[in-house]
Coordinates of N, CA and C in Angstrom, one line a residue:
M1 N 8.7 -16.6 -16.8 CA 9.8 -17.2 -15.9 C 11.1 -16.4 -16.1
A2 N 11.8 -16.2 -15.1 CA 13.1 -15.4 -15.1 C 14.1 -16.3 -15.8
R3 N 14.8 -15.7 -16.8 CA 15.9 -16.5 -17.5 C 17.1 -16.5 -16.6
R4 N 17.9 -17.6 -16.8 CA 19.1 -17.8 -16.0 C 20.2 -17.0 -16.6
R5 N 21.0 -16.4 -15.8 CA 22.2 -15.6 -16.2 C 23.5 -16.3 -15.7
P6 N 24.1 -17.2 -16.5 CA 25.2 -17.9 -16.0 C 26.4 -17.1 -15.5
L7 N 26.7 -16.0 -16.2 CA 27.8 -15.1 -15.8 C 27.6 -14.5 -14.4
I8 N 26.3 -14.4 -14.0 CA 26.0 -13.8 -12.7 C 26.0 -15.0 -11.6
E9 N 25.1 -16.0 -12.0 CA 24.9 -17.0 -11.0 C 26.1 -17.9 -10.7
D10 N 27.0 -17.9 -11.6 CA 28.2 -18.8 -11.4 C 29.4 -18.1 -10.7
L11 N 29.2 -16.9 -10.4 CA 30.3 -16.2 -9.7 C 30.4 -16.9 -8.3
P12 N 31.6 -17.1 -7.8 CA 31.8 -17.8 -6.5 C 31.0 -17.0 -5.3
E13 N 31.1 -15.7 -5.3 CA 30.5 -15.0 -4.2 C 28.9 -15.1 -4.3
V14 N 28.4 -15.1 -5.5 CA 27.0 -15.2 -5.7 C 26.5 -16.6 -5.3
R15 N 27.3 -17.6 -5.7 CA 26.9 -19.0 -5.4 C 26.9 -19.2 -3.9
R16 N 27.9 -18.6 -3.1 CA 27.9 -18.8 -1.7 C 26.7 -18.1 -1.1
L17 N 26.4 -16.9 -1.5 CA 25.2 -16.2 -1.0 C 23.9 -17.0 -1.3
A18 N 23.8 -17.5 -2.5 CA 22.6 -18.2 -2.9 C 22.5 -19.5 -2.0
A19 N 23.6 -20.2 -1.8 CA 23.5 -21.4 -0.9 C 23.2 -21.0 0.5
A20 N 23.7 -19.9 1.0 CA 23.4 -19.5 2.4 C 21.9 -19.2 2.5
T21 N 21.3 -18.5 1.6 CA 19.9 -18.1 1.7 C 19.0 -19.3 1.6
D22 N 19.4 -20.4 0.8 CA 18.6 -21.6 0.7 C 18.5 -22.2 2.0
T23 N 19.6 -22.3 2.8 CA 19.6 -22.9 4.1 C 18.8 -22.0 5.1
A24 N 19.0 -20.7 5.0 CA 18.3 -19.8 6.0 C 16.8 -19.9 5.7
T25 N 16.4 -19.9 4.4 CA 15.0 -19.9 4.1 C 14.3 -21.2 4.6
A26 N 15.0 -22.3 4.4 CA 14.5 -23.6 4.8 C 14.3 -23.7 6.3
D27 N 15.2 -23.0 7.1 CA 15.1 -23.1 8.5 C 14.2 -22.0 9.1
A28 N 13.9 -21.0 8.4 CA 13.2 -19.8 8.9 C 11.7 -20.1 9.2
S29 N 11.2 -19.5 10.2 CA 9.8 -19.6 10.6 C 8.9 -18.9 9.5
G30 N 7.7 -19.4 9.3 CA 6.8 -18.7 8.3 C 6.0 -17.6 8.9
D31 N 6.3 -17.2 10.2 CA 5.5 -16.1 10.8 C 5.6 -14.8 10.1
D32 N 6.8 -14.4 9.7 CA 7.0 -13.2 9.0 C 6.3 -13.2 7.7
T33 N 6.4 -14.3 7.0 CA 5.8 -14.4 5.7 C 4.3 -14.3 5.8
Q34 N 3.7 -15.0 6.7 CA 2.3 -15.0 6.9 C 1.8 -13.6 7.4
S35 N 2.6 -13.0 8.2 CA 2.3 -11.6 8.7 C 2.2 -10.7 7.5
L36 N 3.2 -10.7 6.6 CA 3.2 -9.8 5.5 C 2.0 -10.1 4.6
R37 N 1.8 -11.4 4.3 CA 0.7 -11.7 3.4 C -0.6 -11.3 4.0
G38 N -0.8 -11.5 5.3 CA -2.0 -11.1 6.0 C -2.2 -9.6 5.9
R39 N -1.1 -8.9 6.2 CA -1.2 -7.4 6.1 C -1.6 -6.9 4.7
L40 N -1.0 -7.5 3.7 CA -1.3 -7.1 2.4 C -2.7 -7.5 1.9
A41 N -3.2 -8.6 2.4 CA -4.5 -9.1 2.1 C -5.6 -8.2 2.5
E42 N -5.3 -7.4 3.5 CA -6.3 -6.4 4.1 C -6.3 -5.1 3.3
L43 N -5.4 -5.0 2.3 CA -5.2 -3.7 1.6 C -5.8 -3.7 0.2
S44 N -6.1 -2.6 -0.3 CA -6.5 -2.5 -1.7 C -5.3 -2.7 -2.6
A45 N -5.5 -2.8 -3.9 CA -4.4 -3.0 -4.8 C -3.3 -1.9 -4.8
D46 N -3.8 -0.7 -4.7 CA -2.9 0.5 -4.7 C -2.1 0.5 -3.4
D47 N -2.8 0.2 -2.3 CA -2.1 0.2 -1.0 C -1.1 -1.0 -0.9
Q48 N -1.5 -2.1 -1.5 CA -0.5 -3.2 -1.5 C 0.8 -2.8 -2.2
A49 N 0.6 -2.1 -3.4 CA 1.8 -1.7 -4.1 C 2.6 -0.7 -3.3
A50 N 1.9 0.2 -2.6 CA 2.6 1.2 -1.8 C 3.4 0.5 -0.7
E51 N 2.8 -0.5 0.0 CA 3.4 -1.2 1.1 C 4.6 -2.0 0.6
L52 N 4.5 -2.7 -0.6 CA 5.6 -3.4 -1.1 C 6.7 -2.5 -1.6
L53 N 6.3 -1.3 -2.1 CA 7.4 -0.4 -2.6 C 8.2 0.1 -1.4
A54 N 7.5 0.3 -0.2 CA 8.3 0.8 1.0 C 9.2 -0.3 1.4
I55 N 8.8 -1.6 1.3 CA 9.6 -2.7 1.7 C 10.8 -2.8 0.8
V56 N 10.6 -2.8 -0.5 CA 11.7 -2.9 -1.5 C 12.7 -1.7 -1.3
Q57 N 12.2 -0.5 -1.2 CA 13.1 0.6 -1.0 C 13.9 0.5 0.3
G58 N 13.2 0.0 1.4 CA 13.9 -0.2 2.6 C 15.0 -1.2 2.5
E59 N 14.7 -2.3 1.9 CA 15.7 -3.4 1.8 C 16.9 -3.0 0.9
A60 N 16.5 -2.3 -0.2 CA 17.6 -1.8 -1.1 C 18.5 -0.8 -0.4
A61 N 17.9 0.0 0.4 CA 18.7 1.0 1.1 C 19.6 0.3 2.1
R62 N 19.2 -0.8 2.7 CA 20.1 -1.5 3.6 C 21.2 -2.1 2.9
V63 N 20.9 -2.7 1.7 CA 22.0 -3.3 0.9 C 23.0 -2.3 0.5
L64 N 22.5 -1.1 0.1 CA 23.4 0.0 -0.4 C 24.0 0.8 0.7
E65 N 23.5 0.5 2.0 CA 24.0 1.3 3.2 C 23.6 2.8 3.0
L66 N 22.4 3.0 2.6 CA 21.8 4.3 2.5 C 21.0 4.6 3.7
R67 N 21.0 5.8 4.2 CA 20.2 6.2 5.4 C 18.7 6.4 5.0
D68 N 18.5 6.9 3.8 CA 17.1 7.3 3.4 C 16.6 6.4 2.3
P69 N 15.6 5.5 2.7 CA 15.0 4.6 1.6 C 14.5 5.4 0.5
Q70 N 14.0 6.7 0.7 CA 13.5 7.4 -0.4 C 14.5 7.7 -1.5
A71 N 15.8 7.5 -1.2 CA 16.8 7.7 -2.2 C 16.8 6.6 -3.3
V72 N 16.1 5.5 -3.0 CA 15.9 4.5 -3.9 C 14.6 4.8 -4.7
A73 N 14.7 5.6 -5.7 CA 13.5 6.0 -6.5 C 12.8 4.8 -7.2
E74 N 11.5 4.9 -7.2 CA 10.7 3.8 -7.8 C 11.1 3.4 -9.2
Q75 N 11.4 4.4 -10.0 CA 11.6 4.0 -11.4 C 13.1 4.1 -11.8
R76 N 14.0 4.2 -10.8 CA 15.4 4.3 -11.1 C 16.0 2.9 -11.1
A77 N 16.8 2.6 -12.1 CA 17.4 1.2 -12.3 C 18.3 0.9 -11.1
F78 N 18.3 -0.4 -10.7 CA 19.2 -0.8 -9.6 C 20.6 -0.6 -10.0
R79 N 21.0 -0.9 -11.3 CA 22.3 -0.7 -11.7 C 22.8 0.8 -11.5
E80 N 21.9 1.7 -11.8 CA 22.3 3.1 -11.6 C 22.5 3.4 -10.1
L81 N 21.8 2.7 -9.3 CA 21.9 2.9 -7.8 C 23.2 2.3 -7.3
G82 N 23.9 1.5 -8.1 CA 25.2 0.9 -7.7 C 25.1 -0.6 -7.4
F83 N 24.0 -1.3 -7.7 CA 23.9 -2.7 -7.5 C 24.9 -3.5 -8.4
D84 N 25.6 -4.4 -7.7 CA 26.4 -5.4 -8.5 C 25.8 -6.8 -8.3
S85 N 26.5 -7.8 -8.8 CA 25.9 -9.1 -8.7 C 25.7 -9.6 -7.3
V86 N 26.7 -9.3 -6.4 CA 26.6 -9.8 -5.0 C 25.5 -9.1 -4.3
M87 N 25.4 -7.8 -4.5 CA 24.2 -7.0 -3.9 C 22.9 -7.5 -4.4
A88 N 22.8 -7.9 -5.7 CA 21.6 -8.4 -6.3 C 21.1 -9.7 -5.5
V89 N 22.1 -10.5 -5.2 CA 21.7 -11.8 -4.5 C 21.3 -11.5 -3.1
E90 N 22.0 -10.5 -2.4 CA 21.7 -10.2 -1.1 C 20.2 -9.6 -1.1
M91 N 19.9 -8.7 -2.0 CA 18.6 -8.2 -2.1 C 17.6 -9.3 -2.3
R92 N 17.9 -10.2 -3.2 CA 17.0 -11.4 -3.4 C 16.7 -12.1 -2.1
N93 N 17.8 -12.3 -1.4 CA 17.7 -13.1 -0.1 C 16.8 -12.4 0.9
R94 N 16.9 -11.1 1.0 CA 16.1 -10.3 1.9 C 14.6 -10.4 1.5
L95 N 14.3 -10.2 0.3 CA 12.9 -10.2 -0.2 C 12.4 -11.7 -0.1
R96 N 13.2 -12.6 -0.3 CA 12.8 -14.0 -0.3 C 12.4 -14.4 1.2
R97 N 13.2 -13.9 2.1 CA 12.8 -14.2 3.5 C 11.5 -13.6 3.9
L98 N 11.3 -12.4 3.5 CA 10.1 -11.6 3.8 C 8.8 -12.2 3.1
S99 N 9.0 -12.5 1.9 CA 7.8 -12.9 1.1 C 7.5 -14.4 1.1
G100 N 8.6 -15.2 1.3 CA 8.4 -16.7 1.3 C 8.4 -17.2 -0.2
L101 N 8.7 -16.3 -1.1 CA 8.6 -16.7 -2.5 C 10.0 -17.3 -2.9
R102 N 10.0 -18.1 -3.9 CA 11.3 -18.6 -4.5 C 11.6 -17.6 -5.6
L103 N 12.6 -16.7 -5.3 CA 12.9 -15.7 -6.2 C 14.3 -16.0 -6.9
P104 N 14.5 -15.6 -8.1 CA 15.7 -15.8 -8.8 C 16.8 -14.9 -8.3
A105 N 18.1 -15.4 -8.4 CA 19.2 -14.5 -8.0 C 19.3 -13.3 -8.8
T106 N 18.7 -13.4 -10.0 CA 18.8 -12.2 -11.0 C 17.6 -11.3 -10.9
L107 N 16.9 -11.4 -9.8 CA 15.6 -10.6 -9.7 C 15.7 -9.2 -10.1
V108 N 16.7 -8.5 -9.5 CA 16.8 -7.0 -9.7 C 17.4 -6.7 -11.1
F109 N 17.9 -7.7 -11.9 CA 18.3 -7.5 -13.2 C 17.2 -7.8 -14.2
D110 N 16.4 -8.9 -13.9 CA 15.2 -9.2 -14.7 C 14.1 -8.2 -14.5
H111 N 14.0 -7.6 -13.3 CA 13.0 -6.6 -13.0 C 13.8 -5.4 -12.5
P112 N 14.3 -4.5 -13.4 CA 15.4 -3.6 -13.1 C 15.2 -2.4 -12.3
T113 N 13.9 -2.1 -11.9 CA 13.6 -1.0 -11.0 C 12.8 -1.4 -9.8
P114 N 12.8 -0.7 -8.7 CA 11.9 -1.0 -7.6 C 10.5 -1.2 -8.0
G115 N 10.0 -0.3 -8.8 CA 8.6 -0.5 -9.3 C 8.3 -1.8 -10.0
A116 N 9.3 -2.2 -10.8 CA 9.1 -3.5 -11.5 C 9.2 -4.7 -10.5
V117 N 10.0 -4.6 -9.5 CA 10.1 -5.7 -8.5 C 8.8 -5.7 -7.7
V118 N 8.2 -4.6 -7.4 CA 7.0 -4.5 -6.7 C 5.9 -5.2 -7.5
A119 N 5.8 -4.9 -8.8 CA 4.8 -5.6 -9.6 C 5.0 -7.1 -9.7
Y120 N 6.2 -7.5 -9.8 CA 6.5 -8.9 -9.8 C 6.1 -9.6 -8.5
L121 N 6.5 -9.0 -7.4 CA 6.2 -9.6 -6.1 C 4.7 -9.7 -5.8
R122 N 4.0 -8.6 -6.1 CA 2.5 -8.6 -5.9 C 1.8 -9.6 -6.8
G123 N 2.3 -9.8 -8.0 CA 1.7 -10.8 -8.9 C 2.0 -12.2 -8.4
A124 N 3.2 -12.4 -7.9 CA 3.5 -13.7 -7.4 C 2.8 -14.1 -6.1
M125 N 2.6 -13.1 -5.2 CA 1.9 -13.3 -4.0 C 0.4 -13.5 -4.1
F126 N -0.2 -12.7 -5.1 CA -1.6 -12.8 -5.3 C -1.9 -13.0 -6.8
P127 N -1.6 -14.2 -7.3 CA -1.7 -14.4 -8.7 C -3.1 -14.4 -9.2
D128 N -4.1 -14.7 -8.4 CA -5.4 -14.7 -8.9 C -6.2 -13.4 -8.5
G129 N -5.4 -12.4 -8.0 CA -6.1 -11.2 -7.6 C -6.7 -11.2 -6.3
T130 N -6.6 -12.3 -5.5 CA -7.2 -12.3 -4.2 C -6.4 -11.4 -3.2
G131 N -7.1 -11.0 -2.2 CA -6.5 -10.2 -1.2 C -6.4 -8.7 -1.6
T132 N -7.3 -8.3 -2.5 CA -7.2 -6.9 -3.0 C -8.4 -6.1 -2.5
V133 N -9.3 -6.7 -1.7 CA -10.4 -6.0 -1.2 C -10.2 -5.7 0.3
A134 N -10.1 -4.5 0.7 CA -9.8 -4.1 2.0 C -11.0 -4.3 2.9
S135 N -10.7 -4.7 4.2 CA -11.8 -4.8 5.1 C -12.4 -3.5 5.4
P136 N -13.7 -3.5 5.9 CA -14.3 -2.2 6.3 C -13.5 -1.3 7.2
L137 N -12.8 -1.9 8.2 CA -12.0 -1.1 9.1 C -10.8 -0.5 8.4
A138 N -10.2 -1.3 7.5 CA -9.1 -0.7 6.7 C -9.6 0.4 5.8
Q139 N -10.7 0.3 5.2 CA -11.3 1.3 4.4 C -11.6 2.6 5.2
I140 N -12.1 2.4 6.4 CA -12.4 3.5 7.2 C -11.1 4.2 7.6
E141 N -10.1 3.5 7.9 CA -8.8 4.1 8.3 C -8.3 4.9 7.1
R142 N -8.4 4.3 5.9 CA -7.9 5.1 4.7 C -8.7 6.4 4.6
L143 N -10.0 6.3 4.8 CA -10.9 7.5 4.7 C -10.4 8.5 5.7
E144 N -10.2 8.1 6.9 CA -9.8 9.0 8.0 C -8.5 9.7 7.6
N145 N -7.5 8.9 7.1 CA -6.2 9.4 6.7 C -6.4 10.4 5.6
A146 N -7.3 10.1 4.7 CA -7.5 11.0 3.5 C -8.1 12.4 4.0
L147 N -9.0 12.3 4.9 CA -9.7 13.5 5.5 C -8.7 14.4 6.2
L148 N -7.8 13.7 7.0 CA -6.8 14.4 7.8 C -5.8 15.0 6.9
R149 N -5.5 14.4 5.8 CA -4.5 15.0 4.9 C -5.1 16.1 4.0
M150 N -6.4 16.3 4.0 CA -6.9 17.3 3.1 C -6.5 18.7 3.5
R151 N -6.2 19.5 2.5 CA -6.0 20.9 2.7 C -7.3 21.5 3.2
Q152 N -7.2 22.6 3.9 CA -8.4 23.2 4.5 C -9.6 23.3 3.4
P153 N -10.6 22.5 3.6 CA -11.7 22.6 2.7 C -12.6 23.8 3.0
D154 N -13.3 24.3 1.9 CA -14.2 25.4 2.2 C -15.3 24.9 3.1
S155 N -16.0 25.9 3.7 CA -17.0 25.5 4.7 C -18.1 24.7 4.2
R156 N -18.5 25.0 2.9 CA -19.6 24.2 2.3 C -19.2 22.8 2.0
E157 N -18.0 22.6 1.5 CA -17.5 21.2 1.3 C -17.4 20.4 2.6
K158 N -16.9 21.1 3.6 CA -16.7 20.4 4.9 C -18.1 20.0 5.5
A159 N -19.1 20.9 5.3 CA -20.4 20.6 5.8 C -21.0 19.5 5.0
R160 N -20.8 19.4 3.7 CA -21.4 18.3 2.9 C -20.8 17.0 3.3
I161 N -19.4 17.0 3.6 CA -18.8 15.8 4.0 C -19.3 15.3 5.4
T162 N -19.5 16.3 6.2 CA -20.0 16.0 7.6 C -21.4 15.4 7.5
L163 N -22.2 16.0 6.7 CA -23.6 15.4 6.5 C -23.6 14.0 6.0
R164 N -22.7 13.7 5.0 CA -22.6 12.4 4.5 C -22.2 11.4 5.6
L165 N -21.2 11.8 6.4 CA -20.7 10.9 7.4 C -21.8 10.7 8.5
Q166 N -22.5 11.7 8.9 CA -23.5 11.6 9.9 C -24.7 10.7 9.4
S167 N -25.0 10.9 8.1 CA -26.1 10.1 7.5 C -25.7 8.6 7.5
L168 N -24.4 8.3 7.1 CA -23.9 7.0 7.0 C -23.9 6.4 8.4
L169 N -23.5 7.1 9.4 CA -23.4 6.6 10.8 C -24.8 6.3 11.3
E170 N -25.8 7.1 11.0 CA -27.2 6.9 11.4 C -27.7 5.6 10.7
T171 N -27.4 5.5 9.5 CA -27.9 4.3 8.8 C -27.2 3.0 9.3
W172 N -25.9 3.1 9.7 CA -25.2 1.9 10.3 C -25.8 1.6 11.6
R173 N -26.2 2.6 12.4 CA -26.8 2.4 13.7 C -28.3 1.9 13.6
G174 N -28.8 2.0 12.4 CA -30.2 1.7 12.2 C -31.2 2.8 12.7
E175 N -30.7 4.0 12.7 CA -31.5 5.2 13.2 C -31.9 6.1 12.0
G176 N -31.5 5.7 10.8 CA -31.7 6.7 9.7 C -33.2 7.0 9.5
D177 N -34.1 6.0 9.6 CA -35.5 6.2 9.4 C -36.1 7.1 10.5
E178 N -35.6 6.9 11.7 CA -36.1 7.6 12.9 C -35.7 9.0 13.0
Q179 N -34.4 9.3 12.6 CA -33.8 10.6 12.8 C -33.8 11.4 11.5
G180 N -34.0 10.8 10.4 CA -33.8 11.5 9.1 C -34.9 12.5 8.9
Q181 N -36.0 12.5 9.7 CA -37.1 13.4 9.6 C -36.9 14.7 10.3
G182 N -35.8 14.8 11.2 CA -35.7 15.9 12.1 C -35.0 17.1 11.4
D183 N -34.5 17.0 10.2 CA -33.7 18.0 9.6 C -34.5 18.7 8.5
A184 N -34.0 19.9 8.1 CA -34.6 20.6 7.0 C -36.1 20.7 7.1
G185 N -36.6 21.0 8.3 CA -38.0 21.2 8.4 C -38.8 20.0 8.3
G186 N -38.3 18.8 8.7 CA -39.0 17.6 8.7 C -38.9 16.9 7.3
Q187 N -38.2 17.5 6.4 CA -38.0 16.9 5.1 C -36.7 16.1 5.0
P188 N -36.7 14.8 4.6 CA -35.5 14.0 4.5 C -34.6 14.6 3.5
F189 N -33.3 14.4 3.7 CA -32.3 15.0 2.8 C -32.4 14.3 1.4
E190 N -32.8 13.0 1.4 CA -32.8 12.3 0.1 C -33.8 13.0 -0.8
S191 N -34.9 13.6 -0.3 CA -35.9 14.2 -1.2 C -35.7 15.7 -1.3
A192 N -34.7 16.3 -0.6 CA -34.5 17.8 -0.6 C -33.8 18.2 -1.9
T193 N -34.1 19.4 -2.4 CA -33.4 19.9 -3.5 C -32.0 20.4 -3.1
P194 N -31.1 20.5 -4.1 CA -29.8 21.0 -3.7 C -29.9 22.4 -3.0
D195 N -30.7 23.3 -3.5 CA -30.9 24.6 -2.9 C -31.3 24.5 -1.4
E196 N -32.2 23.5 -1.2 CA -32.7 23.4 0.2 C -31.6 22.8 1.1
V197 N -30.8 21.9 0.5 CA -29.7 21.4 1.3 C -28.7 22.4 1.6
F198 N -28.3 23.3 0.6 CA -27.3 24.3 0.8 C -27.9 25.4 1.8
D199 N -29.2 25.7 1.7 CA -29.8 26.6 2.7 C -29.6 26.1 4.1
F200 N -29.8 24.8 4.2 CA -29.7 24.2 5.6 C -28.2 24.3 6.0
I201 N -27.3 24.0 5.1 CA -25.9 24.0 5.4 C -25.5 25.5 5.8
D202 N -25.9 26.4 5.0 CA -25.6 27.8 5.4 C -26.2 28.2 6.7
K203 N -27.4 27.8 7.0 CA -28.0 28.1 8.3 C -27.3 27.5 9.4
E204 N -26.9 26.2 9.2 CA -26.1 25.6 10.3 C -24.8 26.2 10.5
L205 N -24.1 26.6 9.4 CA -22.8 27.2 9.6 C -23.0 28.6 10.2
G206 N -24.0 29.3 9.9 CA -24.2 30.6 10.5 C -24.5 30.6 12.0
Q207 N -24.9 29.4 12.5 CA -25.1 29.3 13.9 C -23.9 29.0 14.7
R208 N -22.7 28.8 14.0 CA -21.5 28.4 14.7 C -20.5 29.6 14.7

């Protein structure tokens, strides 16, 4: 539990901001909160952290009036970035509206870096670890992005990846048993030796 910091929370400016956000949060629709939770629930743990980090960096940049959210480094202390008590409460207000969580006014002092705030938010939103298994479509999208980001693979690696994807697609379509016999001289890839598979790859690449 976050400890109370009287010298911060009792400042008049901080108290006004805190009161304003209590009213705004009570009146706000839960659509944004549910949308964020739903989006995060479709992601893996690593992607949840990346998504939350982008949100924290973006909101901190708005509070600091920075153009580039990347200027808010993950492990740099909010105090070093220029946060004061009023900014800390404004930051809390923004994250509270987005997450729907009851966050302390001292959030960025109790969790002094963007990375620490991300860990706190994720733990509070998914305390039992739920929502960390991505849907099949989300996993396919991540695989697609990973393949597109790859530096030029060598021809053999590219062919092996292609064969795995083709085999997976045939299995998904229910065609693996029917079509698997047509390659490597009628021998299924599952029973082929590595040399036989590479000979097939080299032969296929040589035809292109």
